[in-house]
Amino acid sequence: MSRPATITDVANEAGVSVSTVSRHLRGDRVRAAERIDRVITLLRYRPSPAAQSLKSGKTGAIALVVPDVANPFFAAVVRGAESITSQSGQTIFLANTDESDDRETEVIEDLLSRVDGMILAPASENNPNPQRLADAGVPTVLIDREVPSTGGFDTVLIDNDGGARSAVEHLLAKGHERTATIAGSVESTPGRLRLEGYMVTMAEKGIEPPADFVQRGGFKEHGGYQAMMRLLALPDPPTAVFVANNLMTIGALRAIKDIGVKIPDDLSIIGFDDHPFSEILDPPLTVVDRPMEQQGALAMRMLLSRMNEDVPHRATKRVILDTHLVERASCGPPRNSPMSIGPRARGP
Amino acid sequence: MSRPATITDVANEAGVSVSTVSRHLRGDRVRAAERIDRVITLLRYRPSPAAQSLKSGKTGAIALVVPDVANPFFAAVVRGAESITSQSGQTIFLANTDESDDRETEVIEDLLSRVDGMILAPASENNPNPQRLADAGVPTVLIDREVPSTGGFDTVLIDNDGGARSAVEHLLAKGHERTATIAGSVESTPGRLRLEGYMVTMAEKGIEPPADFVQRGGFKEHGGYQAMMRLLALPDPPTAVFVANNLMTIGALRAIKDIGVKIPDDLSIIGFDDHPFSEILDPPLTVVDRPMEQQGALAMRMLLSRMNEDVPHRATKRVILDTHLVERASCGPPRNSPMSIGPRARGP
DNA sequence: GTGAAAGCGCTAACAG
DNA sequence: CTGTTAGCGCTTTCAC
């Protein structure tokens, strides 16, 4: 518990110079290798990251900045990213922005000079933070969300539009002309694109949903609850709802339970992002799923290769992963529709 | 995007010495204050954390090391801890150990010299990592889990034993002599104590559960699934199960669904740790809950005060937070029991 | 109030 | 292969 040993302590104790110790540490062959190793363990020597990075300009760390660590999607992204770095010897610093641009600014300012690279899921699209990173020369890859105004970032997205489309088409195919949506934060890429996917798909079928059928939920459970409550209170409520993310879906389902609406008889519901509990709900939840860990792993691979680059300005990569529909049992035909005749039908 | 500005650049540009700039930055009154500020923004100057900590020995960062960021409990702990640091100007580095001692060792070795303090939920109780931190002189507070062998840490626990007891007593009160448990990792504090709570409470009622009634689930969803499958495959299965954490409960419920067992008619189930989805399950899940964010906030407060300490060896604090039972509808009387007579009874 | 200068622990020339 | 030495950017005496 005394003062931590420095490289000088090791050198003295081993009877060599600091450069020899340093070389040995970096992998060069040295005569005193064994002796140095012995002294290192004896003294519990650990190189000081501060000194190393002051000298080298490298920190050996990567930041992973996400809006919500508690969201199972981002937890999966973290797992995916970690699975890649475990090879590379880089440390990951995880940070949470709570879906707030301001918090994100703070976090980034703080991490900026402590890391060699950053994976960022920006809280919103019109947000100067990624540009800040670019200005500071920190290699950055954007994940799940992009910032159109300031190009030049490698990005790993999913097909939000296509995912939303497949969800809405699924509902439409069951006969739900009265399909509503609970959108996330439309300032963010997934929020905007999933809403767009809903609107466009509806329009293609010649349906113009009433304004009330588009509710905002802000990506959090509470927002999903409120939004569903508003939908259910409508004089002429929807027969189906597309909820644009996992957390909001939990909230929406709570509202549905509180009101006593029956799924799928009274209301069909489809979520975005799968979750282990989707299967154990009653009825099991139909969702749009996507390769979450893969998204994290890919982003990390892209970042690593970007960081190891000699020429800093290679062309920008933008990859879009596919979603797929996992059909379970939360979507049925609307009540009173011709399609609802059958064992499940209950109406007059 | 050129070389980041240093304090020397600022000093030159402002026409003062570096020490004046440094003093201004640290809050001293300086004549050139305004001019310096202007130059700082002009040059986008940011002090280098590496240089600062090399000089001062402080890093301005705190590590929060948990076994599983994806577990909603730890996500809540993170939120709680962040709510405290946002005042203190410290950065939080979050790290994941995946419930593995070895991974934890790596992570800690890596973070050791990058932070001023650490909040750690050790993967297991017989694990040298906390001792490693103590040896290195890093102020540490343990959360949720302790390491009995090496005392001397401030610790924030919950009443695992009492929580388990209340769960088992709840089941017993409904008439379930045949109560089984799905335990977490018994190498960890909560795993060990919750199992102990189960055993002791059963014993007090004069019940000795068959060996098969104690299943290990390792705190992950998959383990809970497997464990419940084994329980359900028993020639004489339990009528109630106490599952020792949230993730395993999801797995257990999946197994129950797969097999087609009905809750609570065929089987009662009680979980540990509440979750938003507990309410939307059918039937809603009865659980033992605890103040999660508070646990994180408290740990951070204790760490901060420990870090600001002059005398390094104040007496160790150990706080234990209470749990409470949230009764919903997943526990009923056992089938065929006298208590099951009533509207819910279905047996012969 | 201010500036000059030493030095935190390490790496990377540069000489041997 | 090895040792000497000059900083990396910053804080902090120490003198003014």
XYZ file of C-alpha atoms (C1' of nucleotides) in Angstrom:
728
model
C 0.000 0.000 0.000
C 3.022 2.265 -0.149
C 3.712 4.402 -3.181
C 3.187 2.322 -6.322
C 6.424 1.172 -7.944
C 7.616 3.063 -10.999
C 9.658 1.857 -13.888
C 12.660 3.452 -12.227
C 12.175 1.340 -9.115
C 12.115 -1.737 -11.278
C 15.219 -0.679 -13.180
C 17.180 0.010 -9.996
C 16.118 -3.178 -8.330
C 16.955 -5.223 -11.418
C 20.221 -3.414 -11.956
C 19.430 -2.209 -15.460
C 18.360 1.076 -16.994
C 14.806 2.223 -17.373
C 15.015 1.925 -21.113
C 15.861 -1.725 -20.833
C 12.834 -2.278 -18.684
C 10.715 -0.256 -21.074
C 11.996 -2.263 -24.026
C 11.340 -5.520 -22.305
C 7.823 -4.378 -21.554
C 7.235 -3.505 -25.171
C 8.412 -6.947 -26.299
C 12.038 -6.411 -27.296
C 14.547 -9.113 -26.428
C 16.692 -8.170 -23.476
C 19.268 -10.092 -21.514
C 17.857 -9.359 -18.097
C 14.339 -10.409 -19.109
C 13.856 -12.965 -16.385
C 15.265 -10.828 -13.654
C 13.103 -7.920 -14.698
C 10.013 -10.067 -14.652
C 10.855 -11.238 -11.181
C 11.304 -7.707 -9.907
C 8.090 -6.626 -11.580
C 6.035 -9.184 -9.736
C 7.978 -8.592 -6.549
C 7.313 -4.873 -6.660
C 3.798 -5.300 -8.091
C 4.792 -2.873 -10.779
C 2.141 -1.626 -13.171
C 2.914 0.926 -15.865
C 1.100 4.190 -15.278
C -1.481 4.733 -17.992
C -1.276 8.455 -17.387
C 2.445 8.569 -18.111
C 2.117 6.226 -21.047
C -0.565 8.219 -22.712
C 1.089 11.516 -21.953
C 4.065 10.229 -23.864
C 2.407 8.290 -26.633
C -0.763 10.239 -27.156
C -2.629 6.947 -26.970
C -4.857 5.941 -24.084
C -5.613 2.316 -24.775
C -9.262 2.987 -24.158
C -12.418 3.238 -26.198
C -15.609 4.924 -25.122
C -19.022 3.493 -25.823
C -21.602 6.208 -25.333
C -25.246 5.234 -25.395
C -28.514 6.925 -24.493
C -29.643 4.228 -22.091
C -27.565 1.377 -20.705
C -30.699 -0.051 -19.161
C -32.237 -0.640 -22.562
C -31.684 -4.309 -23.396
C -30.821 -3.308 -26.936
C -27.862 -1.231 -25.836
C -26.877 -3.871 -23.328
C -26.635 -6.263 -26.255
C -24.619 -3.738 -28.229
C -22.193 -3.529 -25.328
C -21.841 -7.295 -25.263
C -21.201 -7.363 -28.974
C -18.599 -4.631 -28.783
C -16.860 -6.243 -25.821
C -16.599 -9.525 -27.658
C -14.352 -7.776 -30.170
C -12.158 -5.714 -27.871
C -11.356 -8.594 -25.595
C -8.859 -9.569 -28.293
C -7.424 -6.137 -28.904
C -6.280 -5.184 -25.435
C -8.352 -2.038 -25.441
C -10.395 -1.075 -22.407
C -13.982 -0.034 -22.884
C -15.463 2.848 -20.977
C -19.202 2.731 -21.054
C -21.178 5.909 -20.604
C -24.826 6.804 -20.392
C -26.421 9.961 -21.768
C -29.997 9.356 -20.702
C -31.313 10.379 -24.136
C -30.209 13.942 -23.466
C -28.119 16.092 -25.791
C -26.781 18.143 -22.923
C -25.764 15.174 -20.874
C -24.172 13.772 -23.992
C -22.148 16.917 -24.444
C -20.840 16.677 -20.903
C -20.017 13.018 -21.187
C -18.219 13.485 -24.465
C -16.250 16.504 -23.301
C -15.199 14.430 -20.387
C -14.231 11.342 -22.332
C -12.807 13.118 -25.336
C -9.210 13.177 -24.179
C -9.358 9.925 -22.296
C -9.933 7.612 -25.202
C -8.492 6.740 -28.589
C -11.839 6.213 -30.218
C -15.535 6.333 -29.587
C -18.675 4.489 -30.509
C -21.600 6.807 -30.126
C -25.348 6.463 -30.371
C -26.262 10.156 -30.512
C -29.253 11.229 -28.484
C -30.568 13.263 -31.379
C -29.805 13.963 -35.000
C -29.355 17.708 -34.731
C -26.678 17.729 -32.197
C -23.180 19.085 -32.470
C -21.524 16.357 -30.444
C -20.340 14.090 -33.237
C -18.937 17.116 -35.002
C -17.120 17.972 -31.815
C -15.494 14.555 -31.909
C -14.537 14.968 -35.525
C -12.983 18.349 -34.764
C -11.022 16.833 -31.935
C -9.776 14.160 -34.278
C -11.212 11.286 -32.265
C -12.017 8.332 -34.520
C -15.721 7.807 -34.140
C -18.297 5.393 -35.379
C -21.951 6.109 -34.982
C -24.267 3.313 -34.030
C -28.002 2.968 -34.483
C -28.404 6.675 -35.025
C -26.814 9.091 -37.426
C -26.281 12.791 -37.784
C -27.064 13.699 -41.369
C -25.903 17.278 -41.154
C -22.302 16.324 -40.515
C -21.341 13.462 -42.784
C -18.082 11.680 -42.589
C -18.741 9.083 -39.938
C -18.706 5.361 -40.267
C -22.127 4.233 -39.189
C -23.860 0.980 -38.315
C -27.579 1.262 -38.716
C -30.478 -1.052 -39.134
C -33.201 -0.848 -41.704
C -35.598 1.148 -39.562
C -37.798 2.075 -42.437
C -38.020 -1.515 -43.668
C -38.634 -2.801 -40.167
C -41.446 -0.365 -39.571
C -42.854 -1.194 -42.964
C -42.924 -4.917 -42.266
C -44.641 -4.268 -38.952
C -47.312 -2.076 -40.466
C -47.804 -4.372 -43.441
C -48.290 -7.258 -41.051
C -51.037 -5.322 -39.304
C -52.569 -4.179 -42.569
C -52.578 -7.738 -43.879
C -54.671 -8.730 -40.894
C -57.178 -6.089 -41.888
C -56.245 -3.232 -39.556
C -56.989 -0.046 -41.425
C -57.150 1.660 -38.079
C -53.508 1.170 -37.158
C -51.854 3.692 -34.862
C -48.234 4.114 -33.851
C -46.373 5.074 -30.731
C -43.237 6.743 -31.992
C -39.985 7.271 -30.153
C -38.081 10.486 -30.107
C -38.455 11.778 -33.659
C -35.295 13.793 -33.180
C -33.407 10.509 -33.340
C -32.788 8.394 -36.396
C -34.758 5.326 -35.359
C -37.607 7.461 -34.084
C -37.819 9.457 -37.270
C -37.387 6.555 -39.679
C -39.753 4.171 -37.947
C -42.418 6.845 -37.957
C -41.714 7.534 -41.600
C -41.977 3.832 -42.375
C -45.375 3.804 -40.729
C -46.616 6.877 -42.569
C -45.383 5.787 -45.966
C -46.732 2.274 -45.667
C -50.106 3.535 -44.589
C -50.157 6.070 -47.410
C -49.294 3.401 -49.955
C -52.442 1.572 -48.974
C -54.387 4.777 -49.383
C -54.913 5.167 -45.656
C -54.481 8.489 -43.961
C -54.448 7.900 -40.221
C -56.002 10.583 -38.025
C -53.466 12.847 -36.352
C -54.265 11.283 -32.990
C -53.033 7.952 -34.257
C -49.457 9.182 -34.127
C -48.363 9.413 -30.524
C -44.968 10.264 -29.125
C -43.473 8.089 -26.447
C -39.850 9.233 -26.188
C -38.421 5.709 -26.136
C -39.017 5.190 -22.427
C -41.491 2.962 -20.682
C -43.387 5.806 -19.097
C -43.873 7.483 -22.464
C -45.256 4.271 -23.901
C -47.726 4.047 -21.065
C -48.970 7.600 -21.521
C -49.184 7.281 -25.275
C -51.219 4.084 -25.106
C -53.497 5.657 -22.536
C -54.179 8.509 -24.936
C -54.823 6.102 -27.788
C -57.255 4.062 -25.723
C -59.098 7.175 -24.621
C -59.842 8.188 -28.194
C -63.546 8.250 -29.105
C -62.711 5.981 -31.990
C -59.598 4.095 -30.923
C -57.284 2.139 -33.198
C -57.605 -1.604 -33.607
C -53.861 -2.088 -33.867
C -50.740 -0.306 -32.670
C -47.153 -0.375 -33.839
C -44.901 0.565 -30.921
C -41.514 1.800 -32.047
C -39.329 0.328 -29.325
C -39.043 -2.261 -26.577
C -39.298 -0.047 -23.483
C -42.311 1.833 -24.777
C -43.918 -1.510 -25.524
C -43.685 -2.492 -21.868
C -45.368 0.752 -20.929
C -48.020 0.328 -23.588
C -48.805 -3.150 -22.354
C -49.153 -1.848 -18.828
C -51.687 0.680 -20.029
C -53.535 -2.030 -21.898
C -53.622 -4.169 -18.791
C -54.764 -1.266 -16.613
C -57.629 -0.448 -18.966
C -58.558 -4.084 -19.373
C -58.295 -4.280 -23.135
C -57.784 -7.787 -24.546
C -54.968 -8.662 -26.930
C -55.379 -9.491 -29.747
C -59.180 -9.515 -29.669
C -59.688 -5.868 -28.771
C -56.332 -4.617 -29.951
C -53.379 -5.965 -31.905
C -49.927 -4.827 -30.932
C -46.518 -5.211 -32.501
C -43.253 -4.076 -30.974
C -39.809 -3.177 -32.208
C -36.850 -5.122 -30.774
C -37.219 -8.562 -29.348
C -36.662 -9.392 -25.695
C -36.636 -12.630 -23.724
C -39.883 -11.667 -22.056
C -41.698 -11.224 -25.358
C -42.202 -14.960 -25.419
C -43.614 -15.258 -21.949
C -46.223 -12.592 -22.297
C -49.784 -13.665 -22.779
C -50.248 -13.597 -25.655
C -46.619 -13.764 -26.772
C -45.609 -10.541 -28.444
C -45.066 -10.208 -32.174
C -42.043 -7.996 -32.830
C -39.602 -6.705 -35.376
C -36.229 -8.092 -34.393
C -32.699 -7.203 -35.462
C -29.168 -8.462 -34.862
C -28.251 -6.436 -31.794
C -24.947 -7.905 -30.697
C -23.853 -7.977 -34.289
C -24.534 -4.277 -34.516
C -22.206 -3.680 -31.568
C -19.541 -6.058 -32.817
C -19.550 -4.547 -36.267
C -19.277 -1.024 -34.943
C -16.313 -2.022 -32.822
C -14.600 -3.731 -35.728
C -15.074 -0.667 -37.885
C -13.753 1.579 -35.159
C -10.696 -0.553 -34.586
C -9.835 -0.620 -38.260
C -10.421 3.120 -38.475
C -8.102 3.651 -35.528
C -5.345 1.533 -37.039
C -5.440 3.570 -40.142
C -2.452 5.405 -41.569
C -4.414 7.697 -43.865
C -7.064 9.296 -41.712
C -9.561 10.082 -44.441
C -10.667 6.901 -46.093
C -14.151 6.928 -47.531
C -16.898 6.617 -45.021
C -18.696 3.330 -44.467
C -22.377 3.068 -43.781
C -23.796 -0.370 -43.150
C -27.446 -1.148 -42.721
C -28.468 -4.397 -41.101
C -31.739 -6.109 -41.870
C -34.613 -6.557 -39.492
C -37.010 -9.470 -39.489
C -40.485 -10.054 -38.235
C -40.984 -12.530 -35.400
C -44.614 -13.461 -35.524
C -46.115 -14.613 -32.269
C -49.665 -14.060 -31.155
C -50.294 -10.427 -30.340
C -51.703 -9.550 -33.721
C -55.035 -10.877 -34.913
C -57.788 -9.655 -37.164
C -59.778 -6.668 -35.982
C -62.981 -7.316 -34.104
C -66.054 -7.333 -36.286
C -64.007 -7.791 -39.388
C -64.874 -10.563 -41.814
C -61.483 -12.092 -41.013
C -62.386 -12.474 -37.381
C -64.836 -15.278 -38.037
C -63.416 -18.410 -36.547
C -62.564 -19.893 -33.183
C -61.284 -16.618 -31.848
C -64.303 -14.560 -32.847
C -66.392 -13.310 -29.995
C -68.260 -10.360 -31.397
C -71.896 -10.416 -32.453
C -8.335 19.097 -36.363
C -4.691 20.054 -35.903
C -2.731 19.186 -32.788
C -4.847 19.944 -29.737
C -3.872 23.153 -27.982
C -1.783 22.870 -24.829
C -1.600 25.141 -21.869
C 1.560 26.591 -23.376
C -0.283 27.593 -26.524
C -2.850 29.350 -24.410
C -0.189 31.092 -22.348
C 1.661 32.318 -25.426
C -1.448 33.488 -27.157
C -2.661 35.284 -24.057
C 0.737 36.765 -23.361
C 1.075 35.309 -19.877
C 2.999 32.418 -18.364
C 1.728 28.894 -18.161
C 1.540 29.106 -14.409
C -0.860 32.014 -14.672
C -3.074 30.030 -16.975
C -2.876 27.049 -14.668
C -3.773 29.159 -11.664
C -6.698 30.701 -13.466
C -7.913 27.246 -14.356
C -7.705 26.138 -10.755
C -9.764 29.135 -9.646
C -7.156 31.631 -8.418
C -7.737 35.297 -9.119
C -5.691 36.416 -12.044
C -5.527 39.751 -13.835
C -5.638 38.323 -17.345
C -8.657 36.148 -16.544
C -10.880 37.415 -19.313
C -8.221 37.318 -21.953
C -7.260 33.790 -20.990
C -10.850 32.644 -21.208
C -11.153 34.146 -24.639
C -8.027 32.387 -25.855
C -9.183 29.124 -24.344
C -12.398 29.103 -26.318
C -10.629 30.403 -29.395
C -8.078 27.611 -29.303
C -10.610 25.037 -28.069
C -8.196 24.263 -25.305
C -8.919 21.312 -23.027
C -6.537 20.297 -20.256
C -5.009 16.895 -20.862
C -6.290 14.432 -18.285
C -3.163 12.365 -18.773
C -0.859 15.217 -17.868
C -3.083 16.311 -15.022
C -3.202 12.935 -13.431
C 0.460 12.265 -14.014
C 1.157 15.363 -12.016
C -1.549 15.172 -9.404
C -1.959 11.449 -8.982
C -5.709 11.969 -9.362
C -7.680 10.884 -12.379
C -11.078 12.462 -11.818
C -12.714 9.156 -12.640
C -14.529 6.440 -10.772
C -15.046 2.911 -11.988
C -18.287 1.042 -11.531
C -17.645 -2.638 -12.106
C -20.622 -4.957 -12.291
C -21.194 -8.554 -13.351
C -23.878 -7.766 -15.883
C -24.825 -4.346 -17.234
C -27.769 -5.952 -18.983
C -29.358 -6.912 -15.695
C -31.976 -4.273 -14.936
C -30.881 -4.293 -11.334
C -27.381 -3.159 -12.181
C -28.740 -0.709 -14.704
C -30.670 0.835 -11.830
C -27.556 0.859 -9.674
C -25.765 2.764 -12.419
C -28.541 5.314 -12.548
C -28.407 5.742 -8.807
C -24.657 6.184 -8.796
C -24.736 8.635 -11.686
C -27.297 10.758 -9.912
C -24.685 11.415 -7.229
C -21.587 11.996 -9.328
C -23.260 14.452 -11.629
C -22.685 16.952 -8.801
C -19.112 15.993 -8.032
C -17.490 16.437 -11.423
C -16.215 12.885 -11.447
C -16.521 10.770 -14.566
C -17.897 7.265 -14.255
C -16.379 4.406 -16.174
C -18.730 1.500 -16.329
C -17.376 -1.987 -16.815
C -18.840 -5.418 -17.210
C -17.353 -8.651 -15.855
C -19.921 -11.082 -17.160
C -20.106 -12.856 -13.775
C -16.565 -14.126 -14.282
C -13.718 -13.833 -11.780
C -11.114 -13.916 -14.502
C -12.762 -11.261 -16.571
C -13.101 -9.234 -13.408
C -9.398 -9.532 -12.737
C -8.610 -8.237 -16.206
C -11.040 -5.393 -15.956
C -9.763 -4.345 -12.564
C -6.104 -4.559 -13.528
C -6.967 -2.387 -16.413
C -8.954 0.190 -14.514
C -6.850 0.183 -11.368
C -4.573 3.038 -12.329
C -7.135 4.947 -14.314
C -9.484 5.804 -11.495
C -9.506 7.377 -8.065
C -12.033 4.972 -6.651
C -14.115 1.980 -7.483
C -17.533 0.573 -6.807
C -17.427 -3.150 -7.305
C -19.986 -5.943 -7.290
C -17.593 -8.906 -7.114
C -18.424 -11.873 -9.285
C -17.763 -14.248 -6.433
C -16.952 -14.187 -2.759
C -13.691 -16.075 -2.917
C -11.924 -13.875 -5.259
C -8.752 -11.914 -4.729
C -9.796 -8.883 -6.727
C -11.050 -6.647 -3.942
C -7.912 -7.419 -2.005
C -5.957 -6.395 -5.058
C -7.692 -3.045 -4.959
C -6.985 -2.635 -1.285
C -3.312 -3.429 -1.861
C -3.181 -0.869 -4.615
C -4.684 1.683 -2.281
C -7.739 2.338 -4.431
C -10.691 3.435 -2.308
C -13.320 0.801 -2.925
C -16.868 0.171 -1.911
C -18.475 -3.158 -2.502
C -22.041 -3.290 -3.666
C -24.599 -6.061 -3.462
C -21.916 -8.643 -2.831
C -19.160 -8.921 -0.298
C -15.911 -10.754 0.172
C -15.858 -12.057 3.727
C -12.275 -13.223 3.657
C -10.870 -9.760 3.214
C -12.727 -7.367 5.490
C -12.132 -3.694 5.480
C -14.452 -2.557 2.709
C -17.409 -0.290 2.937
C -20.312 -2.309 1.636
C -23.892 -1.695 0.568
C -25.935 -4.846 0.749
C -29.548 -5.775 0.929
C -31.176 -8.156 3.342
C -30.894 -11.201 1.088
C -31.658 -13.609 3.851
C -34.696 -11.670 4.980
C -35.898 -11.259 1.418
C -35.631 -14.954 0.713
C -37.325 -15.673 3.997
C -40.284 -13.458 3.202
C -40.620 -15.114 -0.193
C -40.567 -18.624 1.222
C -42.859 -17.717 4.093
C -45.311 -16.274 1.601
C -45.325 -19.583 -0.240
C -45.543 -21.602 2.948
C -48.439 -19.494 4.163
C -50.323 -20.474 1.037
C -49.758 -24.096 1.947
C -46.812 -25.006 -0.257
C -44.825 -27.584 1.658
C -43.361 -28.631 -1.652
C -41.523 -25.398 -2.372
C -38.399 -25.547 -4.496
C -35.816 -22.875 -5.276
C -33.764 -21.873 -8.258
C -30.609 -20.429 -6.774
C -28.130 -18.084 -8.383
C -24.413 -18.520 -8.225
C -23.816 -19.720 -4.669
C -20.282 -18.390 -4.913
C -21.762 -14.903 -4.738
C -23.256 -13.230 -1.705
C -26.826 -12.914 -2.931
C -26.765 -16.437 -4.327
C -25.495 -17.922 -1.100
C -27.672 -15.897 1.255
C -30.901 -16.282 -0.687
C -30.369 -20.019 -0.770
C -29.602 -20.006 2.929
C -32.744 -17.991 3.602
C -34.731 -20.622 1.745
C -33.131 -23.537 3.573
C -33.447 -22.030 7.026
C -37.038 -20.965 6.556
C -38.001 -24.399 5.299
C -36.166 -26.038 8.167
C -37.916 -23.834 10.707
C -41.221 -25.209 9.486
C -39.831 -28.688 9.843
C -39.649 -29.242 6.113
C -36.634 -30.835 4.540
C -36.877 -30.318 0.809
C -35.579 -33.118 -1.408
C -32.156 -32.429 -2.881
C -33.703 -31.999 -6.333
C -35.683 -29.033 -5.074
C -32.544 -26.940 -4.958
C -31.501 -26.067 -8.481
C -28.704 -23.828 -9.622
C -29.386 -21.243 -12.285
C -26.267 -19.056 -12.278
C -28.228 -15.770 -12.333
C -28.781 -15.829 -16.089
C -31.945 -16.393 -18.051
C -30.728 -19.561 -19.664
C -29.863 -21.088 -16.286
C -33.337 -20.294 -15.008
C -34.855 -22.013 -18.003
C -32.800 -25.167 -17.541
C -33.398 -25.268 -13.812
C -37.148 -24.958 -14.187
C -37.120 -27.644 -16.841
C -35.405 -29.992 -14.416
C -37.866 -29.127 -11.676
C -40.827 -29.748 -13.938
C -39.396 -33.074 -15.077
C -39.239 -34.398 -11.532
C -41.479 -37.408 -10.852
C -42.945 -35.481 -7.981
C -42.492 -31.821 -8.902
C -42.800 -28.860 -6.528
C -46.005 -26.880 -6.221
C -44.142 -23.612 -5.760
C -40.793 -22.166 -6.719
C -38.757 -19.305 -5.333
C -36.481 -17.979 -8.091
C -33.522 -16.059 -6.736
C -33.225 -13.338 -9.363
C -34.963 -11.473 -12.145
C -33.186 -12.907 -15.195
C -33.576 -16.491 -14.040
C -37.253 -15.774 -13.469
C -37.692 -14.889 -17.121
C -36.057 -18.158 -18.084
C -38.139 -20.093 -15.600
C -41.319 -18.575 -16.969
C -40.297 -19.534 -20.469
C -39.863 -23.116 -19.362
C -43.241 -23.014 -17.676
C -44.819 -21.701 -20.830
C -43.078 -24.291 -22.996
C -44.280 -27.125 -20.800
C -47.751 -25.697 -20.546
C -47.958 -25.482 -16.787
C -50.519 -23.001 -15.437
C -49.662 -20.311 -12.911
C -50.723 -20.217 -10.140
C -53.025 -23.233 -10.456
C -50.383 -25.802 -11.273
C -47.433 -23.923 -9.870
C -46.844 -20.827 -7.796
C -43.802 -18.724 -8.519
C -42.137 -15.832 -6.766
C -39.187 -13.881 -8.062
C -36.462 -11.685 -6.585
C -36.156 -8.117 -7.890
C -39.037 -6.303 -9.439
C -39.161 -5.236 -13.074
C -41.611 -3.213 -15.138
C -42.701 -6.318 -16.977
C -43.632 -8.140 -13.761
C -46.913 -6.278 -13.839
C -47.812 -7.120 -17.394
C -47.287 -10.830 -17.114
C -50.314 -13.031 -16.869
C -50.690 -13.513 -14.019
C -48.689 -10.569 -12.711
C -45.614 -11.762 -10.892
C -45.229 -11.634 -7.138
C -41.686 -10.594 -6.239
C -39.337 -9.510 -3.519
C -38.336 -5.955 -4.346
C -35.576 -3.711 -3.040
C -34.404 -0.111 -3.437
C -32.068 -0.506 -6.404
C -31.196 3.041 -7.339
C -30.797 3.837 -3.688
C -28.268 1.064 -3.410
C -26.222 2.649 -6.192
C -26.586 6.167 -4.854
C -25.586 5.128 -1.372
C -22.530 3.267 -2.586
C -21.431 6.306 -4.552
C -21.922 8.602 -1.586
C -19.895 6.311 0.612
C -17.146 6.085 -1.970
C -16.970 9.829 -2.421
C -16.714 10.423 1.296
C -14.095 7.704 1.574
C -12.116 9.327 -1.211
C -12.217 12.742 0.401
C -10.828 11.344 3.567
C -7.657 12.583 5.183
C -7.115 9.602 7.436
C -7.306 6.564 5.183
C -8.381 4.014 7.761
C -11.666 5.005 9.259
C -13.828 2.150 10.510
C -15.585 0.227 7.799
C -19.257 0.799 7.073
C -21.650 -1.949 6.167
C -25.205 -0.985 5.364
C -27.997 -3.406 4.695
C -31.107 -2.207 2.915
C -34.491 -3.812 3.456
C -36.452 -5.762 0.906
C -40.199 -5.895 0.657
C -42.687 -8.273 -0.802
C -44.800 -7.083 -3.733
C -47.740 -9.419 -3.865
C -49.379 -9.785 -7.221
C -51.015 -12.942 -8.527
C -48.447 -15.607 -9.288
C -48.804 -17.384 -5.970
C -51.919 -19.279 -5.037
C -52.732 -22.281 -2.896
C -51.466 -25.617 -4.128
C -53.770 -27.728 -6.228
C -55.739 -30.272 -4.213
C -55.059 -28.441 -1.019
C -57.937 -27.550 1.268
C -57.110 -23.918 0.576
C -57.702 -24.342 -3.122
C -61.425 -24.755 -2.727
C -63.066 -21.805 -4.312
C -63.546 -20.231 -7.708
C -60.041 -21.089 -8.809
C -60.187 -24.789 -7.929
C -60.126 -27.128 -10.868
C -58.862 -30.419 -9.497
C -61.027 -33.471 -8.914
C -0.122 39.059 -8.106
C 3.315 36.643 -11.531
C 7.105 33.799 -13.950
C 10.855 30.231 -14.072
C 11.779 25.785 -13.373
C 11.499 21.124 -11.504
C 9.463 16.892 -12.124
C 5.213 13.347 -12.232
C 6.385 8.100 -15.138
C 7.214 6.816 -19.341
C 9.058 6.234 -24.369
C 12.075 7.019 -28.088
C 15.745 8.903 -30.239
C 20.625 8.909 -29.930
C 24.967 7.200 -28.832
C 27.589 3.583 -27.722
C 21.811 -5.240 -26.977
C 22.168 -1.219 -23.510
C 22.327 3.413 -21.079
C 21.582 8.520 -21.306
C 18.615 11.995 -22.114
C 14.925 14.925 -23.738
C 10.536 15.871 -23.425
C 4.889 14.635 -23.383
C 1.325 18.714 -20.598
C 0.530 19.986 -16.411
C 0.915 21.667 -11.284
C 3.511 23.565 -7.850
C 7.166 25.209 -5.241
C 10.190 29.072 -5.105
C 11.575 33.494 -5.991
C 10.257 37.966 -7.319
